[in-house]
PDB file of C-alpha atoms in Angstrom:
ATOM      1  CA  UNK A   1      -3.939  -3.890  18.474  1.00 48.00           C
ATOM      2  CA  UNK A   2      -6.857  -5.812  18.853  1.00 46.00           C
ATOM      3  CA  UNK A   3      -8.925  -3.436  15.567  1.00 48.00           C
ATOM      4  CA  UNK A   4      -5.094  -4.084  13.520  1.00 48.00           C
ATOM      5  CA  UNK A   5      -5.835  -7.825  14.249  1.00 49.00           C
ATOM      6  CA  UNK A   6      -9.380  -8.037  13.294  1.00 49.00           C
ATOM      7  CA  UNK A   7      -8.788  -5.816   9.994  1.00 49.00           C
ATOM      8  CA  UNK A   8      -5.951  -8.084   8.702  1.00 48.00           C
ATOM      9  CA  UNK A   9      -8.184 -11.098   9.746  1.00 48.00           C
ATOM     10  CA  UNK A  10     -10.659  -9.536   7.441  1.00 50.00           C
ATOM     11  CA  UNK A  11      -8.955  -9.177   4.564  1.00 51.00           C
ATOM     12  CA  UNK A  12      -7.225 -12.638   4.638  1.00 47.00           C
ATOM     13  CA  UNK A  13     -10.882 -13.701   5.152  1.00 46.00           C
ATOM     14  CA  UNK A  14     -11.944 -11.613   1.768  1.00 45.00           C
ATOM     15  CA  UNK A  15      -8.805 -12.821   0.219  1.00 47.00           C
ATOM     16  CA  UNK A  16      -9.621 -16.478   0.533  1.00 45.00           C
ATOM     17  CA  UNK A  17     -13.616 -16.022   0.077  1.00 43.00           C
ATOM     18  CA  UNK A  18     -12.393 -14.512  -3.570  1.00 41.00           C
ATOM     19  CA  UNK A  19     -10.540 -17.257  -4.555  1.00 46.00           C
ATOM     20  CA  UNK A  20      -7.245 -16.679  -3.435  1.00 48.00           C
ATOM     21  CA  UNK A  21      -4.069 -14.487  -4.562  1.00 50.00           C
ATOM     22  CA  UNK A  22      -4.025 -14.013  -8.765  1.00 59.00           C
ATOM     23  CA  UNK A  23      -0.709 -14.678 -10.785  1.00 71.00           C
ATOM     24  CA  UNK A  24       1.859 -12.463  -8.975  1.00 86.00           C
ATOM     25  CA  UNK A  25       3.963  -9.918 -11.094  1.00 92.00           C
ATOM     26  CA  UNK A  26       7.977 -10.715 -11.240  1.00 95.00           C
ATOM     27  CA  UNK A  27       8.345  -7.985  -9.272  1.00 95.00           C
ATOM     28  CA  UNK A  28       6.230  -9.350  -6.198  1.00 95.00           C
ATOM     29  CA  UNK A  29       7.465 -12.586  -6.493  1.00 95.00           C
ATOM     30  CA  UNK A  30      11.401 -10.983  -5.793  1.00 96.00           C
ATOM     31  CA  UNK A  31      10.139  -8.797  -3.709  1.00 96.00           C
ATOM     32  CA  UNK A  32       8.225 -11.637  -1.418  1.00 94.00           C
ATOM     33  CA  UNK A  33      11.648 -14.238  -2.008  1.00 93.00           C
ATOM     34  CA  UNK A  34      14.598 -11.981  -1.674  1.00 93.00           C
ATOM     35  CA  UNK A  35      12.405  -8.985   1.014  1.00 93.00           C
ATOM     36  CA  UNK A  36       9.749 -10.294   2.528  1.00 91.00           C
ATOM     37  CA  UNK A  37      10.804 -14.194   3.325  1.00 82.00           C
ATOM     38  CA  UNK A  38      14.416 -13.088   4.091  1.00 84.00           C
ATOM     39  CA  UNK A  39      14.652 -10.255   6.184  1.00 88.00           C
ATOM     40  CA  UNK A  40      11.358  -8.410   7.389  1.00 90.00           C
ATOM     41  CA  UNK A  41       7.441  -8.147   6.961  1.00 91.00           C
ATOM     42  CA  UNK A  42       5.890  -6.648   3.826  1.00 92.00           C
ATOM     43  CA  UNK A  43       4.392  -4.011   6.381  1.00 93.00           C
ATOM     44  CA  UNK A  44       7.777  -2.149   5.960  1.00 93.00           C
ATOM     45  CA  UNK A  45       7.786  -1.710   2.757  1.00 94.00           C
ATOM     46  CA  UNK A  46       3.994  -0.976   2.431  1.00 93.00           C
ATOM     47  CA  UNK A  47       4.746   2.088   4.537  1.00 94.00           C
ATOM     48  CA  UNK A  48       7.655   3.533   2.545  1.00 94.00           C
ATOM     49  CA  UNK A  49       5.832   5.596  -0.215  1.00 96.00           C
ATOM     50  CA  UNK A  50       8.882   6.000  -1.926  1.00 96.00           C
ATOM     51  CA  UNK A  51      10.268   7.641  -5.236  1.00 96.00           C
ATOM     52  CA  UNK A  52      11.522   4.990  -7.936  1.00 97.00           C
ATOM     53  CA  UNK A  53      14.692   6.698  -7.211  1.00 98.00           C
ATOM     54  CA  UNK A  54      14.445   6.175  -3.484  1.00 98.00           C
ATOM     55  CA  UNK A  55      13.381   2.734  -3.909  1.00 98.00           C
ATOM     56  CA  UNK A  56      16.513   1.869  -5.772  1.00 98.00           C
ATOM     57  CA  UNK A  57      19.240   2.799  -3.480  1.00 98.00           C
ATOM     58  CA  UNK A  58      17.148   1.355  -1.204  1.00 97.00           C
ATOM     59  CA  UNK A  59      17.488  -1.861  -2.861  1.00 97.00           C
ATOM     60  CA  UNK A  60      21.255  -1.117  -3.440  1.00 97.00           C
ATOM     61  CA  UNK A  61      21.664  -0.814   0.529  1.00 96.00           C
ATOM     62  CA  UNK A  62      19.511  -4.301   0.715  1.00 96.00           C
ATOM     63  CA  UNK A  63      21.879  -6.158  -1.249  1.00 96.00           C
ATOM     64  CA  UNK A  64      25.087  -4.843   0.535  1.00 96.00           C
ATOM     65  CA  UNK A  65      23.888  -6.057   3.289  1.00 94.00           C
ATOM     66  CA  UNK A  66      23.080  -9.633   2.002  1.00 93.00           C
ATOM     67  CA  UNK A  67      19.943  -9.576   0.013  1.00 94.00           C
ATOM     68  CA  UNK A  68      19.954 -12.066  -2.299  1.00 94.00           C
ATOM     69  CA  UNK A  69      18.574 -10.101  -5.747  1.00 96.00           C
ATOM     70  CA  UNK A  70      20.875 -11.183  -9.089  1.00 96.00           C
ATOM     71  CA  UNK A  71      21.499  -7.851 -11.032  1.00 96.00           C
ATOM     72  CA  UNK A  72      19.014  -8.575 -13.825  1.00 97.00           C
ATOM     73  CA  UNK A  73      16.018  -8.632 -10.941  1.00 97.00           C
ATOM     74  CA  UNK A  74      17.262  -4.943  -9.267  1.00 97.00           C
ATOM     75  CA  UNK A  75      15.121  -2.873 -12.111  1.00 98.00           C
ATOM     76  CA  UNK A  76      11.815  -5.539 -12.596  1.00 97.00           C
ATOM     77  CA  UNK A  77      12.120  -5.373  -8.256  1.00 97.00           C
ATOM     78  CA  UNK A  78      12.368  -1.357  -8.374  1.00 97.00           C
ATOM     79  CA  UNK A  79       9.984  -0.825 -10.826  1.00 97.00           C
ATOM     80  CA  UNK A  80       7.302  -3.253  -8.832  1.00 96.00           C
ATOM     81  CA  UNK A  81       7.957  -0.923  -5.607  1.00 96.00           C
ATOM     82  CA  UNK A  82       7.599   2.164  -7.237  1.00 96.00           C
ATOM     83  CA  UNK A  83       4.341   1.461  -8.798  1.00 94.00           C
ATOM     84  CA  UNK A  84       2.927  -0.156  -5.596  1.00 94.00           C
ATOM     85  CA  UNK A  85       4.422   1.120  -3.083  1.00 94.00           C
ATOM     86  CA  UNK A  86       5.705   4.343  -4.582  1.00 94.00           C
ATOM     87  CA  UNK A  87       4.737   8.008  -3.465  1.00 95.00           C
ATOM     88  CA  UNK A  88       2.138   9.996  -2.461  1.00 96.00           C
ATOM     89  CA  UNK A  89       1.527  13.236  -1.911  1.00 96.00           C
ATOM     90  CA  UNK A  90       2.250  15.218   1.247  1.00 97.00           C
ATOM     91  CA  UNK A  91      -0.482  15.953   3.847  1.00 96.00           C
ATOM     92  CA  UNK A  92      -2.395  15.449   7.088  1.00 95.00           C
ATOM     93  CA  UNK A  93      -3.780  11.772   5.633  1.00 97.00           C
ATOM     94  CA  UNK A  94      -0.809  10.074   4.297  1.00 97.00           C
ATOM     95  CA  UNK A  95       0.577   8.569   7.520  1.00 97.00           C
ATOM     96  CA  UNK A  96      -3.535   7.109   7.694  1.00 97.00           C
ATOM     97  CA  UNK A  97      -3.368   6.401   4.339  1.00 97.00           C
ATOM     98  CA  UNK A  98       0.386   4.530   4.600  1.00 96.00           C
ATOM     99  CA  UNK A  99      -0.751   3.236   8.454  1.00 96.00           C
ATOM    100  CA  UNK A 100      -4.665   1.698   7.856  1.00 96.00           C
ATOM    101  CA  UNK A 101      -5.416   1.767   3.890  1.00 95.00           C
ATOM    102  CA  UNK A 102      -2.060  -0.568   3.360  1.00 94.00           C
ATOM    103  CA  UNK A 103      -3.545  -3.261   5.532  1.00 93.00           C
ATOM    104  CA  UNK A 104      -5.076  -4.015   2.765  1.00 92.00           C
ATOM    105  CA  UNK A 105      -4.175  -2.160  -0.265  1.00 92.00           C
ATOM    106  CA  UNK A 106      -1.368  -1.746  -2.106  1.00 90.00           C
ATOM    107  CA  UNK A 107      -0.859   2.312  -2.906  1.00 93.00           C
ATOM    108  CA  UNK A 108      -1.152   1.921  -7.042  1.00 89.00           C
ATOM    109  CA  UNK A 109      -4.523   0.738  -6.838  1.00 88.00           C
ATOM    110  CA  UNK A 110      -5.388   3.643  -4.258  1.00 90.00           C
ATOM    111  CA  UNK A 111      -3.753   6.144  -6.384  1.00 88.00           C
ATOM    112  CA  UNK A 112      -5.565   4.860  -9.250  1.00 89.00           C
ATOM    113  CA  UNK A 113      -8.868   4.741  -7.656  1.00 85.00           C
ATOM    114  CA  UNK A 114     -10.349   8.706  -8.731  1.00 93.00           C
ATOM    115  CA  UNK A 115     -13.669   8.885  -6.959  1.00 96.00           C
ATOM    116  CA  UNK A 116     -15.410  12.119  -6.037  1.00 96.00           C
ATOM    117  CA  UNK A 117     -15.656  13.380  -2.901  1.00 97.00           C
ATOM    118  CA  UNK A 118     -19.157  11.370  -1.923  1.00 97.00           C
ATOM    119  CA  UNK A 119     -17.799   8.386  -3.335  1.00 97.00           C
ATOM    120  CA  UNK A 120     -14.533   8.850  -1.437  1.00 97.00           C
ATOM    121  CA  UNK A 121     -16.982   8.878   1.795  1.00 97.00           C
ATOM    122  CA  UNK A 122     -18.938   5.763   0.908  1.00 97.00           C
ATOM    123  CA  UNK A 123     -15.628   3.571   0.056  1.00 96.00           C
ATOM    124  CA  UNK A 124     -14.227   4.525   3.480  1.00 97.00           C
ATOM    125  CA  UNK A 125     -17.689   3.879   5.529  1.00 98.00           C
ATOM    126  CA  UNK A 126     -17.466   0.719   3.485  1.00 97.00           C
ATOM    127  CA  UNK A 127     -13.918   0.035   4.864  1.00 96.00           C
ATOM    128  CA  UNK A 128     -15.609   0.644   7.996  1.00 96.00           C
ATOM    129  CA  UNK A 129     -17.826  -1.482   8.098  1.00 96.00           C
ATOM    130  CA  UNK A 130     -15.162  -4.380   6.646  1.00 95.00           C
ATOM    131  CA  UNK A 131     -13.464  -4.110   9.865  1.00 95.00           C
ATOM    132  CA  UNK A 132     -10.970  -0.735   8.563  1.00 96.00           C
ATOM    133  CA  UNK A 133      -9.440   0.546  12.109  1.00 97.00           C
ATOM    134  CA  UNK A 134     -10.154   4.190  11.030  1.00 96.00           C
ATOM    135  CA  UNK A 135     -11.228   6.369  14.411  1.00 97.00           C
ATOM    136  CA  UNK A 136     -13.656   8.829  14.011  1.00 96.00           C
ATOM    137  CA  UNK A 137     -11.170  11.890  14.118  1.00 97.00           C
ATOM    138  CA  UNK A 138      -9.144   9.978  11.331  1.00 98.00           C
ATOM    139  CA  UNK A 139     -12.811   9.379   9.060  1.00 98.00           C
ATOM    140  CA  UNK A 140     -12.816  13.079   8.206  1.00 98.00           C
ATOM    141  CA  UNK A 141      -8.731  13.694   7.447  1.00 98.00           C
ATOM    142  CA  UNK A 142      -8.081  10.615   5.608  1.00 98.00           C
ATOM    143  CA  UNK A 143     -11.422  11.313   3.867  1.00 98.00           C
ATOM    144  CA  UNK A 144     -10.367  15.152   2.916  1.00 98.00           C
ATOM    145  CA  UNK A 145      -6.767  14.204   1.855  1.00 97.00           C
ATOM    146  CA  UNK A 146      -8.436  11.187  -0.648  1.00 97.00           C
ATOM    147  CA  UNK A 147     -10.477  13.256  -2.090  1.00 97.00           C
ATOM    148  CA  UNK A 148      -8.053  16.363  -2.376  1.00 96.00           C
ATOM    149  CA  UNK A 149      -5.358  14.060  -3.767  1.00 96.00           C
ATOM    150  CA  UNK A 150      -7.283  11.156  -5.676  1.00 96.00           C
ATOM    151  CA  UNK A 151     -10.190  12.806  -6.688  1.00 94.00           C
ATOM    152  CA  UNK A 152     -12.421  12.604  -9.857  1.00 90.00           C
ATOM    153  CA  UNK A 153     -10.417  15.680 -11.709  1.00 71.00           C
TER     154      UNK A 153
END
């Protein structure tokens, strides 16, 4: 508890030292009024990886049960979810990937960041040394699944 502590600490610490949060997206900005302020942390939906599909009846079961999201917000909200907090693949890394990397990343700009298999190991000893609470039995499967599944093709 005390590594998940310090790593968050961290990145609010980066956050503020780089000026602070940019112009949200629509989609963030529902998501953090009618999700995140309302009902429950961002942390559970960070850890979803879901389909756009899945993310929508999701949203659909939200609202019967009281959140507040007018019809015209449902697709700019499901579309914001899928593409940062949408799927990814299957293997031994994704519940390290869903469980440490989302501390402090949002999965779009993980998917989108294609390094090769070196790189992949200096961005995570990086993390490392940010404060990342990656043990060293997790270094070499969350290392093996990035590079297998967001790797310089």
């Amino acid at each position: 508890m005390v590594l998940v502590s310090s790593a968050l600490a961290i990145c609010a610490l980066v956050f503020a030292a780089t000026g602070g949060a940019q112009e949200s997206e629509p989609g963030e900005r529902i998501m953090n009024a009618s999700c995140v302020d309302a009902c429950h942390s961002v942390r559970v939906i960070q850890t979803q990886a879901m389909t756009p599909e899945a993310w929508g009846k999701t949203v659909a079961t939200m609202i019967e049960m009281g959140a507040k999201v007018s019809k015209e917000d449902v697709p700019v909200l499901v579309q914001y979810l899928a593409q940062h907090h949408g799927p990814v693949p299957e293997g031994a890394g994704k519940q390290i990937l869903l469980n440490i990397c989302t501390m402090c990343h949002d999965l779009g700009r993980i998917r989108l960041g294609r390094r090769s298999t070196e790189e992949w190991e200096e961005t995570l000893v990086s993390m490392l040394n940010e404060g990342a609470p990656l043990s060293e039995e997790q270094f070499p499967v969350i290392h093996a699944y990035l590079s297998k599944n967001f790797g310089i093709e």
